[in-house]
Short mmCIF file of C-alpha atoms in Angstrom, two decimals:
data_model
loop_
_atom_site.label_atom_id
_atom_site.label_comp_id
_atom_site.label_asym_id
_atom_site.label_seq_id
_atom_site.Cartn_x
_atom_site.Cartn_y
_atom_site.Cartn_z
CA MET A 1 62.10 -81.21 -39.15
CA ASN A 2 61.61 -84.68 -41.36
CA ALA A 3 65.38 -85.93 -41.03
CA PRO A 4 66.84 -88.30 -40.67
CA LEU A 5 64.30 -89.68 -43.41
CA PHE A 6 64.40 -93.22 -42.51
CA ALA A 7 63.56 -92.30 -38.60
CA HIS A 8 60.27 -90.61 -39.83
CA ASN A 9 59.43 -93.71 -42.23
CA LEU A 10 59.67 -91.71 -45.72
CA PHE A 11 61.10 -95.05 -47.58
CA SER A 12 61.17 -98.39 -47.15
CA TYR A 13 63.78 -100.66 -45.31
CA ASN A 14 64.40 -102.35 -48.93
CA PHE A 15 64.60 -98.97 -50.21
CA GLY A 16 67.36 -97.84 -47.39
CA LEU A 17 69.07 -100.87 -48.69
CA VAL A 18 69.72 -99.14 -52.31
CA LEU A 19 70.68 -96.07 -50.52
CA ALA A 20 73.34 -98.21 -48.67
CA LEU A 21 74.67 -99.54 -52.04
CA MET A 22 75.14 -96.22 -53.79
CA ILE A 23 76.27 -94.37 -50.11
CA GLY A 24 78.80 -97.52 -50.00
CA PHE A 25 79.79 -96.57 -53.54
CA PHE A 26 80.70 -92.89 -53.04
CA PHE A 27 82.70 -94.12 -50.00
CA GLY A 28 84.88 -96.48 -51.48
CA PHE A 29 85.49 -94.40 -54.47
CA LEU A 30 86.32 -91.31 -52.94
CA LEU A 31 88.64 -93.19 -50.51
CA GLU A 32 90.17 -94.85 -53.64
CA ARG A 33 90.83 -91.52 -55.23
CA ALA A 34 92.39 -90.23 -52.57
CA GLY A 35 94.79 -93.11 -52.62
CA LEU A 36 94.10 -94.76 -49.21
CA GLY A 37 93.76 -97.58 -50.34
CA ASN A 38 97.24 -98.46 -51.00
CA PRO A 39 99.36 -99.16 -47.51
CA ARG A 40 102.45 -97.36 -48.20
CA LYS A 41 100.62 -94.02 -48.84
CA LEU A 42 98.42 -94.82 -45.68
CA THR A 43 101.14 -95.79 -43.04
CA ALA A 44 103.48 -92.80 -44.51
CA ILE A 45 101.57 -90.54 -42.18
CA PHE A 46 103.65 -92.39 -39.41
CA TYR A 47 107.08 -91.66 -40.84
CA PHE A 48 105.80 -87.84 -41.56
CA GLU A 49 106.40 -88.37 -45.34
CA ASP A 50 102.38 -87.93 -46.28
CA PHE A 51 100.13 -86.89 -44.21
CA THR A 52 96.90 -87.54 -46.65
CA VAL A 53 94.84 -89.72 -43.93
CA LEU A 54 95.02 -87.07 -41.59
CA LYS A 55 94.13 -84.36 -44.40
CA VAL A 56 90.88 -86.64 -45.85
CA MET A 57 89.93 -87.67 -42.41
CA PHE A 58 89.72 -84.25 -40.56
CA SER A 59 88.13 -83.02 -43.42
CA ALA A 60 85.64 -85.56 -43.75
CA ILE A 61 85.01 -84.90 -39.93
CA LEU A 62 85.07 -80.88 -39.95
CA THR A 63 82.55 -81.03 -43.29
CA SER A 64 80.16 -83.24 -41.45
CA ALA A 65 80.24 -81.76 -38.25
CA VAL A 66 79.34 -78.40 -39.23
CA GLY A 67 76.83 -79.90 -41.82
CA ILE A 68 74.85 -81.41 -38.95
CA TRP A 69 75.36 -78.29 -36.56
CA PHE A 70 74.23 -76.37 -39.31
CA LEU A 71 70.77 -79.00 -40.07
CA SER A 72 69.83 -78.75 -36.21
CA LYS A 73 70.15 -75.28 -36.27
CA VAL A 74 67.43 -74.47 -38.92
CA GLY A 75 65.48 -77.24 -37.58
CA ALA A 76 65.94 -79.57 -40.48
CA ILE A 77 66.86 -82.20 -38.92
CA ASN A 78 66.25 -83.70 -35.43
CA MET A 79 69.30 -84.59 -33.42
CA ALA A 80 67.68 -86.78 -30.79
CA GLU A 81 67.49 -89.19 -33.65
CA ILE A 82 70.90 -88.72 -34.89
CA LEU A 83 73.34 -92.11 -33.42
CA VAL A 84 75.61 -90.86 -31.33
CA VAL A 85 78.69 -93.82 -30.78
CA PRO A 86 78.15 -94.57 -26.95
CA THR A 87 80.95 -93.66 -25.14
CA TYR A 88 82.65 -96.36 -23.32
CA ILE A 89 86.08 -94.57 -22.61
CA TRP A 90 88.55 -97.19 -21.57
CA PRO A 91 87.63 -99.68 -24.55
CA GLN A 92 87.98 -97.10 -26.77
CA LEU A 93 90.65 -95.79 -26.31
CA ILE A 94 92.81 -98.88 -25.63
CA GLY A 95 90.86 -100.11 -28.91
CA GLY A 96 92.30 -97.29 -30.54
CA PHE A 97 95.76 -97.69 -29.69
CA LEU A 98 95.63 -101.73 -30.62
CA LEU A 99 93.88 -100.39 -34.23
CA GLY A 100 97.11 -97.95 -34.85
CA ILE A 101 99.57 -100.50 -34.14
CA GLY A 102 97.62 -103.28 -36.25
CA PHE A 103 97.31 -100.44 -39.14
CA VAL A 104 100.95 -100.31 -39.28
CA ILE A 105 101.83 -103.71 -39.20
CA GLY A 106 99.20 -104.18 -41.48
CA GLY A 107 99.07 -101.37 -43.73
CA TYR A 108 95.48 -100.87 -43.19
CA CYS A 109 92.17 -100.37 -41.42
CA PRO A 110 88.99 -102.07 -42.17
CA GLY A 111 87.77 -99.57 -44.59
CA THR A 112 90.90 -98.82 -46.35
CA ALA A 113 91.74 -102.76 -46.95
CA VAL A 114 87.95 -103.23 -48.64
CA VAL A 115 89.22 -100.52 -51.19
CA GLY A 116 92.81 -102.06 -51.45
CA MET A 117 91.17 -105.27 -52.24
CA SER A 118 89.00 -103.76 -54.79
CA SER A 119 92.43 -102.30 -56.83
CA GLY A 120 94.09 -105.34 -56.91
CA ARG A 121 95.96 -105.90 -53.49
CA ILE A 122 96.26 -109.57 -52.58
CA ASP A 123 97.87 -108.47 -49.14
CA ALA A 124 94.68 -106.64 -48.67
CA ILE A 125 92.65 -110.09 -49.05
CA ILE A 126 95.17 -111.27 -46.41
CA PHE A 127 93.93 -108.68 -43.74
CA ILE A 128 90.53 -109.04 -44.29
CA PHE A 129 91.14 -112.39 -43.99
CA GLY A 130 93.26 -111.27 -40.69
CA LEU A 131 90.46 -109.21 -39.43
CA MET A 132 88.08 -112.03 -39.63
CA LEU A 133 90.68 -113.99 -37.36
CA GLY A 134 90.90 -111.30 -35.16
CA ILE A 135 87.19 -110.91 -34.31
CA TRP A 136 86.89 -114.60 -33.84
CA ILE A 137 89.32 -114.66 -31.05
CA PHE A 138 87.42 -111.36 -29.45
CA ALA A 139 84.13 -113.29 -29.86
CA GLU A 140 85.74 -116.41 -28.04
CA GLY A 141 87.27 -114.28 -25.63
CA TYR A 142 84.08 -112.41 -25.04
CA PRO A 143 83.24 -113.68 -21.33
CA TYR A 144 86.87 -112.69 -20.36
CA LEU A 145 86.87 -109.48 -22.48
CA LYS A 146 83.44 -108.25 -21.03
CA SER A 147 84.03 -106.64 -18.09
CA PHE A 148 86.67 -103.99 -19.75
CA TYR A 149 84.68 -104.23 -23.00
CA LEU A 150 81.77 -102.78 -20.79
CA SER A 151 83.88 -100.08 -18.27
CA GLY A 152 83.62 -96.32 -18.66
CA TYR A 153 80.50 -96.24 -19.65
CA MET A 154 79.05 -92.69 -20.23
CA ALA A 155 76.29 -93.20 -22.86
CA ASP A 156 75.96 -90.69 -25.57
CA ILE A 157 78.36 -87.96 -24.36
CA THR A 158 79.51 -85.21 -26.68
CA LEU A 159 82.48 -83.20 -26.16
CA ASN A 160 80.53 -80.41 -26.00
CA LYS A 161 78.53 -81.70 -22.96
CA TRP A 162 81.50 -82.83 -21.34
CA LEU A 163 83.47 -79.37 -21.52
CA GLY A 164 79.75 -77.79 -20.72
CA THR A 165 80.01 -75.73 -23.74
CA SER A 166 78.14 -75.28 -27.06
CA ARG A 167 78.21 -77.61 -30.30
CA GLY A 168 79.48 -74.76 -32.13
CA ILE A 169 82.16 -73.69 -29.87
CA ILE A 170 83.87 -77.12 -29.91
CA ILE A 171 83.60 -77.20 -33.86
CA LEU A 172 85.34 -73.89 -34.40
CA VAL A 173 88.22 -75.41 -31.98
CA ILE A 174 88.31 -78.07 -34.00
CA THR A 175 88.81 -76.46 -37.22
CA PHE A 176 91.21 -73.81 -35.45
CA LEU A 177 93.26 -77.45 -34.75
CA ALA A 178 92.51 -79.16 -37.74
CA PHE A 179 94.00 -75.97 -39.72
CA ILE A 180 96.60 -75.81 -38.04
CA ALA A 181 97.69 -79.80 -38.46
CA PHE A 182 97.23 -79.16 -42.26
CA TRP A 183 99.72 -76.08 -42.15
CA ALA A 184 101.94 -78.39 -40.29
CA SER A 185 101.20 -81.36 -42.76
CA GLU A 186 102.68 -79.20 -45.76
CA LYS A 187 105.21 -78.13 -44.10
CA ALA A 188 106.23 -81.98 -43.49
CA GLU A 189 105.54 -82.78 -46.24
CA ASN A 190 107.71 -80.14 -48.65
CA LYS A 191 111.00 -80.66 -46.23
CA MET B 1 104.30 -80.80 -53.25
CA GLY B 2 105.46 -84.38 -54.40
CA LYS B 3 107.09 -83.39 -57.35
CA ASN B 4 110.86 -83.27 -55.83
CA SER B 5 109.78 -85.68 -53.45
CA SER B 6 111.69 -89.26 -53.65
CA ASN B 7 108.14 -90.86 -52.57
CA SER B 8 106.52 -89.94 -55.86
CA ALA B 9 105.44 -93.68 -56.10
CA ILE B 10 102.88 -93.06 -53.72
CA ARG B 11 102.03 -90.00 -55.16
CA ASN B 12 100.37 -90.56 -58.63
CA ASN B 13 97.34 -88.80 -59.42
CA TYR B 14 95.44 -89.41 -56.71
CA TRP B 15 92.70 -86.34 -56.12
CA SER B 16 93.69 -83.60 -53.41
CA PRO B 17 92.93 -85.13 -49.75
CA TYR B 18 91.57 -81.94 -48.88
CA LEU B 19 88.53 -82.32 -51.70
CA THR B 20 88.31 -85.35 -51.50
CA GLY B 21 88.16 -85.08 -47.33
CA VAL B 22 85.09 -82.38 -48.10
CA LEU B 23 83.04 -85.11 -50.41
CA LEU B 24 83.67 -87.94 -47.99
CA GLY B 25 81.72 -85.83 -45.29
CA LEU B 26 79.46 -84.31 -47.31
CA VAL B 27 78.47 -88.36 -48.19
CA LEU B 28 78.93 -88.96 -44.28
CA LEU B 29 76.45 -86.01 -43.81
CA SER B 30 73.76 -87.34 -46.27
CA THR B 31 74.29 -90.68 -44.63
CA PHE B 32 73.34 -89.27 -41.34
CA TYR B 33 70.28 -87.53 -43.08
CA LEU B 34 68.85 -90.02 -44.86
CA MET B 35 69.20 -92.99 -42.19
CA GLY B 36 69.98 -91.21 -39.05
CA TRP B 37 73.50 -93.02 -38.61
CA GLY B 38 76.98 -92.95 -40.33
CA LEU B 39 79.25 -95.19 -41.74
CA GLY B 40 80.90 -98.28 -40.91
CA VAL B 41 82.84 -101.23 -41.96
CA SER B 42 84.21 -103.68 -39.10
CA ARG B 43 80.04 -104.40 -38.28
CA ALA B 44 79.95 -105.85 -41.66
CA VAL B 45 82.99 -107.66 -41.32
CA THR B 46 81.59 -108.95 -37.89
CA LYS B 47 78.36 -110.24 -39.34
CA VAL B 48 80.28 -111.95 -42.59
CA THR B 49 82.51 -113.67 -40.04
CA ALA B 50 79.57 -114.81 -37.81
CA TYR B 51 78.03 -116.18 -40.92
CA VAL B 52 81.04 -117.67 -42.79
CA LEU B 53 82.12 -119.68 -39.04
CA HIS B 54 78.06 -120.35 -39.10
CA ILE B 55 78.65 -122.84 -42.11
CA PRO B 56 81.49 -125.52 -40.37
CA PHE B 57 80.05 -124.41 -36.62
CA PRO B 58 76.14 -123.91 -36.43
CA ASP B 59 76.60 -124.56 -32.76
CA MET B 60 79.61 -122.27 -32.11
CA VAL B 61 77.85 -119.16 -33.40
CA GLU B 62 74.55 -119.72 -32.08
CA LYS B 63 75.77 -120.29 -28.52
CA ASN B 64 78.55 -117.16 -28.63
CA ILE B 65 77.49 -114.83 -26.42
CA TYR B 66 79.12 -111.93 -28.74
CA PHE B 67 78.03 -113.53 -32.08
CA LYS B 68 74.15 -113.17 -31.08
CA ASP B 69 74.01 -109.75 -31.58
CA TYR B 70 75.87 -110.15 -35.32
CA PHE B 71 73.79 -113.32 -36.41
CA ARG B 72 70.33 -114.29 -37.53
CA GLU B 73 69.09 -117.48 -39.14
CA GLU B 74 66.84 -115.47 -42.07
CA GLN B 75 68.59 -113.66 -44.83
CA PRO B 76 72.21 -113.06 -42.25
CA LEU B 77 73.43 -110.65 -44.92
CA LYS B 78 70.43 -108.68 -45.74
CA ASP B 79 71.56 -105.77 -43.99
CA TRP B 80 72.19 -102.33 -44.31
CA ILE B 81 75.64 -102.21 -43.42
CA VAL B 82 76.43 -105.04 -45.39
CA PHE B 83 75.26 -103.51 -48.36
CA GLU B 84 77.05 -100.21 -47.68
CA VAL B 85 80.60 -102.26 -47.73
CA SER B 86 79.16 -104.32 -50.75
CA GLY B 87 78.57 -100.74 -52.64
CA MET B 88 82.11 -99.83 -51.37
CA VAL B 89 83.86 -103.01 -52.82
CA ILE B 90 82.26 -101.69 -56.12
CA GLY B 91 82.80 -98.25 -55.80
CA GLY B 92 86.65 -98.90 -54.66
CA ILE B 93 86.53 -101.35 -57.93
CA VAL B 94 85.42 -98.14 -60.37
CA GLY B 95 87.46 -95.96 -58.42
CA ALA B 96 90.83 -97.93 -59.37
CA ILE B 97 89.86 -98.89 -63.27
CA THR B 98 88.80 -95.49 -64.28
CA GLY B 99 91.90 -94.01 -62.02
CA ARG B 100 94.30 -96.57 -64.50
CA ARG B 101 95.54 -97.66 -60.83
CA PHE B 102 93.83 -101.29 -61.26
CA SER B 103 96.10 -104.45 -60.90
CA ILE B 104 96.58 -107.47 -59.25
CA ARG B 105 99.80 -107.33 -56.96
CA VAL B 106 101.09 -107.53 -53.55
CA GLU B 107 102.02 -104.02 -52.05
CA ARG B 108 104.87 -104.19 -49.94
CA GLY B 109 107.65 -101.84 -48.69
CA PRO B 110 111.25 -101.78 -50.91
CA ARG B 111 112.59 -104.19 -48.30
CA ILE B 112 110.24 -107.01 -47.60
CA ASN B 113 109.42 -109.68 -49.67
CA PRO B 114 106.11 -110.80 -50.21
CA ALA B 115 105.74 -113.65 -48.17
CA ARG B 116 106.70 -111.45 -45.31
CA ARG B 117 103.94 -108.76 -46.45
CA PHE B 118 102.04 -111.24 -46.24
CA LEU B 119 102.70 -112.63 -42.54
CA PHE B 120 102.46 -108.99 -40.95
CA ALA B 121 99.27 -108.23 -43.44
CA LEU B 122 97.68 -110.79 -41.57
CA LEU B 123 98.98 -110.66 -37.61
CA GLY B 124 98.26 -106.79 -38.77
CA GLY B 125 94.69 -107.61 -39.81
CA ILE B 126 94.23 -109.75 -36.20
CA ILE B 127 95.13 -106.90 -34.34
CA VAL B 128 92.62 -104.68 -36.11
CA GLY B 129 89.74 -107.23 -36.11
CA PHE B 130 90.43 -107.46 -32.24
CA ALA B 131 90.87 -103.76 -31.74
CA THR B 132 87.40 -102.99 -34.03
CA ARG B 133 85.44 -104.86 -31.44
CA LEU B 134 86.90 -103.78 -27.86
CA ALA B 135 86.02 -100.26 -29.39
CA ARG B 136 82.89 -101.05 -30.79
CA GLY B 137 83.98 -99.97 -34.73
CA CYS B 138 86.93 -98.86 -36.62
CA THR B 139 88.26 -95.87 -38.16
CA SER B 140 85.04 -95.13 -40.38
CA GLY B 141 82.43 -96.04 -37.79
CA VAL B 142 83.80 -94.50 -34.58
CA ALA B 143 87.09 -92.04 -35.78
CA LEU B 144 84.80 -90.50 -38.89
CA SER B 145 81.17 -90.81 -37.60
CA GLY B 146 81.21 -90.76 -33.99
CA GLY B 147 83.93 -88.08 -34.35
CA ALA B 148 81.48 -85.57 -36.77
CA THR B 149 78.59 -86.29 -33.73
CA LEU B 150 81.27 -85.09 -31.65
CA ALA B 151 80.94 -88.23 -29.09
CA LEU B 152 84.22 -88.10 -27.12
CA GLY B 153 84.94 -91.99 -26.77
CA ALA B 154 85.38 -91.42 -30.50
CA TRP B 155 88.27 -88.40 -29.80
CA ALA B 156 89.43 -90.75 -27.42
CA PHE B 157 90.06 -93.53 -29.96
CA VAL B 158 91.32 -90.86 -32.39
CA ILE B 159 93.87 -89.93 -29.83
CA GLY B 160 94.56 -94.08 -29.29
CA MET B 161 94.97 -94.61 -32.63
CA PHE B 162 97.54 -92.13 -34.22
CA SER B 163 99.69 -92.82 -30.43
CA GLY B 164 99.12 -96.58 -30.91
CA GLY B 165 100.47 -95.83 -34.90
CA TYR B 166 103.50 -93.68 -33.79
CA ALA B 167 104.54 -95.50 -31.15
CA ILE B 168 104.79 -98.80 -33.33
CA ALA B 169 106.03 -97.30 -36.55
CA PHE B 170 109.78 -96.82 -35.34
CA PHE B 171 109.91 -100.74 -34.31
CA VAL B 172 108.61 -101.71 -37.83
CA LYS B 173 110.11 -99.17 -40.16
CA ARG B 174 111.61 -102.15 -41.70
CA LEU B 175 108.09 -103.01 -43.45
CA TRP B 176 107.42 -100.01 -45.35
CA ARG B 177 110.66 -97.69 -45.33
#
């Protein structure tokens, strides 16, 4: 068990930065290849016309979830050293809701805006400028938002811990639901 | 699929979403294996925002209790997530050029002029920027990276995001359709 490699000092911080550039390269390249730098394609899911967002997102989540599960099962990766996004249930639910609204109005989420900008879209640059303004507004309003921002804290809780079952079962259920969603997407697109 | 669709403009030569999704999942998995954390974007935008604001308003940024975790005097941009997003820019450019999709343009729906598109891009950006700070991340950092580790809050975020999108879509249909 020697992974994550960085946590076991198997390479330096600066080499980590080189890896960051490479990882980002593939991330941006793949988003572009899927067409996710295009806000017309990104928003089409909300008009039931093109479900690329859902297909890419769930294929990626599943692949990674299965991989993490497998690597921890065979003892190649130490789960205790893998970052689990801390749960603050209310701000995450409401933050997600607001992000969905802004996504349809503006045409992007942050990562796809970066790729939209990289493929020459001026509207993506304006969206990113908007992101910075929104972040600034949050930072200025933080004293008033703090109590909500910290509400619903449940530490590193996962779906399996929450439901009192195993990681494998949850992944199986998500896989099943994802395939139903993929099937329904294909149906809707071919109408 | 797509061949007899009226929306051929948004389906031009893109890779299969399933294949791209699996490859993206492998990139995410490699990131966890190498670093111990996943992908992200909005954290980098926050760091750049603090850095840019610090130029005209150093006092404001240094005294802001939220920005204090995102700004440091020494080499403020020498940071993992900022490098990762820089890589994304290069990857996006290479993808667009090699896919013959690179062109300077304003992407918009058929019924909206560029000036209005800019206005709504700005408004949407402000809402999303604010939302990412509330949720502690965006589609990359929370939905993808959190979702893959089965974090409860990440799945709440995903449900919120699709609910918000579908709730507003009808009212802003003129922007895209």
